Short mmCIF file of C-alpha atoms in Angstrom, two decimals:
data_model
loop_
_atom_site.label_atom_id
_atom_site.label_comp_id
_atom_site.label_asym_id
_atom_site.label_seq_id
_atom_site.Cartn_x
_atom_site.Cartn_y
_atom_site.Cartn_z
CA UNK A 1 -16.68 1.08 -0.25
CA UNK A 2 -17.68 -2.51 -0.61
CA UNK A 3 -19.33 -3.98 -3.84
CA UNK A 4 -19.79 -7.51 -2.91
CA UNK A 5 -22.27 -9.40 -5.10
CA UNK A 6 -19.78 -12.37 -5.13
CA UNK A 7 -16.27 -13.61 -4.28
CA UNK A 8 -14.09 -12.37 -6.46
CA UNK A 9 -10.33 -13.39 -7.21
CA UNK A 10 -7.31 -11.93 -8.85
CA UNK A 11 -8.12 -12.88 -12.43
CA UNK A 12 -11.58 -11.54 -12.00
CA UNK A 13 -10.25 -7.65 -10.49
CA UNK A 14 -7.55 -7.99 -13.65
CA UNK A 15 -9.97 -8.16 -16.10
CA UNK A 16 -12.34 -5.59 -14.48
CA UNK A 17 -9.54 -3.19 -14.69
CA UNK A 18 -8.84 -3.74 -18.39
CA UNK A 19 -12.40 -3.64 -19.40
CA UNK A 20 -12.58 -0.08 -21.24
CA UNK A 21 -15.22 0.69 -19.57
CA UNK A 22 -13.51 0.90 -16.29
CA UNK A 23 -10.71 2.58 -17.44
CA UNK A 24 -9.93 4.90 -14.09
CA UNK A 25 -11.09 2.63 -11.62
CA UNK A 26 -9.11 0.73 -9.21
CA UNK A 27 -9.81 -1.93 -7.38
CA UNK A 28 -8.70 -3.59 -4.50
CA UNK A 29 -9.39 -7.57 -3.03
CA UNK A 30 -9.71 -8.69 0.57
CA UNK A 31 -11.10 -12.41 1.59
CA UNK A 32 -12.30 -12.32 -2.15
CA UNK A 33 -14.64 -9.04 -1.54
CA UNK A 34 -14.38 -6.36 -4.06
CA UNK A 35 -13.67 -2.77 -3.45
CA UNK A 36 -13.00 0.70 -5.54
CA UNK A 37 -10.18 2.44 -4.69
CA UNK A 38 -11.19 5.93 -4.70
CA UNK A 39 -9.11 8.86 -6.86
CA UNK A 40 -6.77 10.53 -3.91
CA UNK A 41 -7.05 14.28 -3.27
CA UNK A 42 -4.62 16.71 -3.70
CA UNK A 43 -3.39 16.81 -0.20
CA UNK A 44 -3.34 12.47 -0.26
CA UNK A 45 -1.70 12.76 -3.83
CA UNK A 46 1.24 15.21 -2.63
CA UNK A 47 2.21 12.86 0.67
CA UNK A 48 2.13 10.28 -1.36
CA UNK A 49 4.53 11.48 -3.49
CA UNK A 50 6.98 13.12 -1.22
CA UNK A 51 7.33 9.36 0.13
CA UNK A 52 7.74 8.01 -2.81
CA UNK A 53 10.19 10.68 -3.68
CA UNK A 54 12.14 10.33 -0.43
CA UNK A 55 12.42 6.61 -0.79
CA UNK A 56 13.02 6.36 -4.46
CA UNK A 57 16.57 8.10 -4.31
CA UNK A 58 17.62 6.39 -0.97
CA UNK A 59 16.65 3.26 -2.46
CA UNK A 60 18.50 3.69 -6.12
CA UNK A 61 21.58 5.41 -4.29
CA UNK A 62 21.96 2.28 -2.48
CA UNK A 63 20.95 -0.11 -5.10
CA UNK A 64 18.57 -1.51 -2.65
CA UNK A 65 15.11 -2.20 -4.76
CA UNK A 66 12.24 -0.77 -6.11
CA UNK A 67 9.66 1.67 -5.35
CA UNK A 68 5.75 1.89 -6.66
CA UNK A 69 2.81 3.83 -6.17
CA UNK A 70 -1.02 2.04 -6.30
CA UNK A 71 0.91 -0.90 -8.01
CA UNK A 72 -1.71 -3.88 -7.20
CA UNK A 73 0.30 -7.07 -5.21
CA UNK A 74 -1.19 -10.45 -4.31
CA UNK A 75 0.89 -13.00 -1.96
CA UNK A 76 1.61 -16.32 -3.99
CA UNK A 77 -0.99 -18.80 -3.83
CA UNK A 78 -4.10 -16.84 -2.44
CA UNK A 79 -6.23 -15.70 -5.50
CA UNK A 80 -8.68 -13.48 -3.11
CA UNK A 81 -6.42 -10.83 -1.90
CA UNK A 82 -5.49 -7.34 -4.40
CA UNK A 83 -3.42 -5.00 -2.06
CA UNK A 84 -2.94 -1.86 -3.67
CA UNK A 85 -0.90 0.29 -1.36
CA UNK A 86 -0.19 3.99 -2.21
CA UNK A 87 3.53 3.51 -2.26
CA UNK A 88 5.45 0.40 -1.56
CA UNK A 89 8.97 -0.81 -1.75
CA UNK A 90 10.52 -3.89 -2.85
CA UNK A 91 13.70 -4.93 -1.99
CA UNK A 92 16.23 -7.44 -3.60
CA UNK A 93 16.36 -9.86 -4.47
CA UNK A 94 12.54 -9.44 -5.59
CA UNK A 95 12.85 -5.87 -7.61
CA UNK A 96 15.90 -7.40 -9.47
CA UNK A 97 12.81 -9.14 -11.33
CA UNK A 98 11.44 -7.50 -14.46
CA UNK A 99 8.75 -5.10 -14.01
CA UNK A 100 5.20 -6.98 -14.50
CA UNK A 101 2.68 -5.99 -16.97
CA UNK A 102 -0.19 -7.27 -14.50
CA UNK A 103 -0.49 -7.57 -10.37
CA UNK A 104 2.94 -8.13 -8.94
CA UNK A 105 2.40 -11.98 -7.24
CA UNK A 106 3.87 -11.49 -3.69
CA UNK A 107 3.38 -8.54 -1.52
CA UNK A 108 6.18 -5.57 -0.78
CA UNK A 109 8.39 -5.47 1.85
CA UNK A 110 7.19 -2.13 2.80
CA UNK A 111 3.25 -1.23 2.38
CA UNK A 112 2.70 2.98 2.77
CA UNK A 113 -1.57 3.51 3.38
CA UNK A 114 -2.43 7.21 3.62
CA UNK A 115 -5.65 7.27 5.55
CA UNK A 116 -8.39 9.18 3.24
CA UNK A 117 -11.42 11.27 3.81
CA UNK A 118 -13.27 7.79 2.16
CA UNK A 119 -11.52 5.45 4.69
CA UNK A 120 -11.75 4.92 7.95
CA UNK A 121 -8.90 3.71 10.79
CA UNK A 122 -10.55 0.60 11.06
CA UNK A 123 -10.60 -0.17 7.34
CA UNK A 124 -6.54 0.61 7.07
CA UNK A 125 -5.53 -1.38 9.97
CA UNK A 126 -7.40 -4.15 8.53
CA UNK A 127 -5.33 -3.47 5.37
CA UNK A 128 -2.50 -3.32 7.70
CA UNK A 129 -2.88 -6.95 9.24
CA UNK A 130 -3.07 -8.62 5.97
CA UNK A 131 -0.44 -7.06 4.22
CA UNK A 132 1.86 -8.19 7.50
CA UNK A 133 -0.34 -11.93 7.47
CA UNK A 134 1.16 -12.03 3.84
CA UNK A 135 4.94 -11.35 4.39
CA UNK A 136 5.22 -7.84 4.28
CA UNK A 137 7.61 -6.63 7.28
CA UNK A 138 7.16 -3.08 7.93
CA UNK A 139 4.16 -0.72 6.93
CA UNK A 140 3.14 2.75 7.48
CA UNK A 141 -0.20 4.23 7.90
CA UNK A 142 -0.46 8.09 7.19
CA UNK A 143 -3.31 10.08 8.90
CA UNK A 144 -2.86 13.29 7.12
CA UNK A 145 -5.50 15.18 9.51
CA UNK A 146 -3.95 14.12 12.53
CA UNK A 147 -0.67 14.67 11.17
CA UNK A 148 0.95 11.34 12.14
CA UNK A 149 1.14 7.58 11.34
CA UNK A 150 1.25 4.28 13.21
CA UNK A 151 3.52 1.97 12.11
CA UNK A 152 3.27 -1.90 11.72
CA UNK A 153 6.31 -4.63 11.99
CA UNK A 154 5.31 -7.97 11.33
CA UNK A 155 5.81 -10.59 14.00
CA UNK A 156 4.84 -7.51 16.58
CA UNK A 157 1.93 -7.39 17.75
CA UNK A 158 2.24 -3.59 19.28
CA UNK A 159 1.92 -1.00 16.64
CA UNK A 160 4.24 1.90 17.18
CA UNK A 161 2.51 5.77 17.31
CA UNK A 162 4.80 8.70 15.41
CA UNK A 163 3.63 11.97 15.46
CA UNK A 164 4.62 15.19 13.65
CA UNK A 165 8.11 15.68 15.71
CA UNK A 166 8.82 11.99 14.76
CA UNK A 167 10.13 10.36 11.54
CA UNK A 168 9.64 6.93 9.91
CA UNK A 169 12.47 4.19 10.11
CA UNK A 170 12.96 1.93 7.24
CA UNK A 171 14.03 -0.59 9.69
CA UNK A 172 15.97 -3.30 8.15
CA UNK A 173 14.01 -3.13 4.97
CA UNK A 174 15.81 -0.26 4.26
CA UNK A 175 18.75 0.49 6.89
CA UNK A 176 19.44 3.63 7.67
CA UNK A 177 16.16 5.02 6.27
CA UNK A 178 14.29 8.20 8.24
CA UNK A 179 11.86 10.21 7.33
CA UNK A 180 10.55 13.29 9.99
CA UNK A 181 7.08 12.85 9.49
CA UNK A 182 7.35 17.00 9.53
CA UNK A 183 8.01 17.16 6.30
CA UNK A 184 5.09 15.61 4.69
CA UNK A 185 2.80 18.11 6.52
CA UNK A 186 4.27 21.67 5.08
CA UNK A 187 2.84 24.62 7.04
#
């Protein structure tokens, strides 16, 4: 959902955020065009965190990074571009960094969308191309209704198609990594 009146940057979506009287509302920035994130549902909320879950302790067992959820990232130098991807990973040597108290200034090395009932396929896969335009090497789109996901490399221009009886790879961002995309879809 679009609110363009004007181009907007980074400093602009910051303060927005920190007014009080936006104090649930996320926002999100692409080509300087301002947009609300909207609150997940239940079923959005739970995927969400079963990937977070799943990644968090493969990730700290390893000692391999960091892992957020709707943490807002902007690649250095471009002030028109808030990515705010419902769980993403950072590995080192970037999550050795100490945790920010604003938008974290280069984008994750792993970008999880979960398509909602708000969003269209069209609207994540444009997500999808800038968070891979911006350095970010592997990302997953969730479609919770269809029960499966696409996934994105960058420098490959073929997206790959998973469905329920396949699993996620973490690729070389995180080696070894597999989720069966089963198990975020419980009967």
């Amino acid at each position: 959902m679009a609110t363009q009146e004007r181009v907007y940057t980074v400093d602009d979506v910051w303060r927005l955020e920190q007014e009080p009287r936006h104090p649930t509302e996320k926002y999100y920035l692409i080509d300087g065009e301002l947009h609300i994130k909207m609150s997940p549902n239940q079923r959005h909320s739970e995927i969400a965190n079963l990937i977070a879950h799943c990644l968090t302790g493969f990730a700290l067992e390893r000692g391999l990074g960091r892992v957020t959820v709707e943490c807002g990232y902007h690649p250095p130098g471009n002030r028109s571009l808030v990515m705010l991807p419902d769980v993403a990973f950072e590995g080192l040597p970037r999550a050795a960094q100490p945790s920010r108290s604003t938008y974290v200034p280069y984008m994750p090395d792993l970008a999880v969308e979960i398509i909602s009932p708000s969003q269209s396929w069209a609207q994540t896969r444009r997500k999808a191309q800038r968070y891979l335009r911006h350095e970010t090497a592997l990302v997953w789109i969730i479609d919770p209704e269809a029960q499966s996901a696409e996934v994105w490399r960058r420098g490959n221009a073929q997206r790959d198609a998973v469905d329920a009886d396949g699993a996620l790879a973490g690729d070389a961002i995180l080696p070894g990594f597999s989720l069966p995309l089963g198990r975020l879809f419980p009967a």
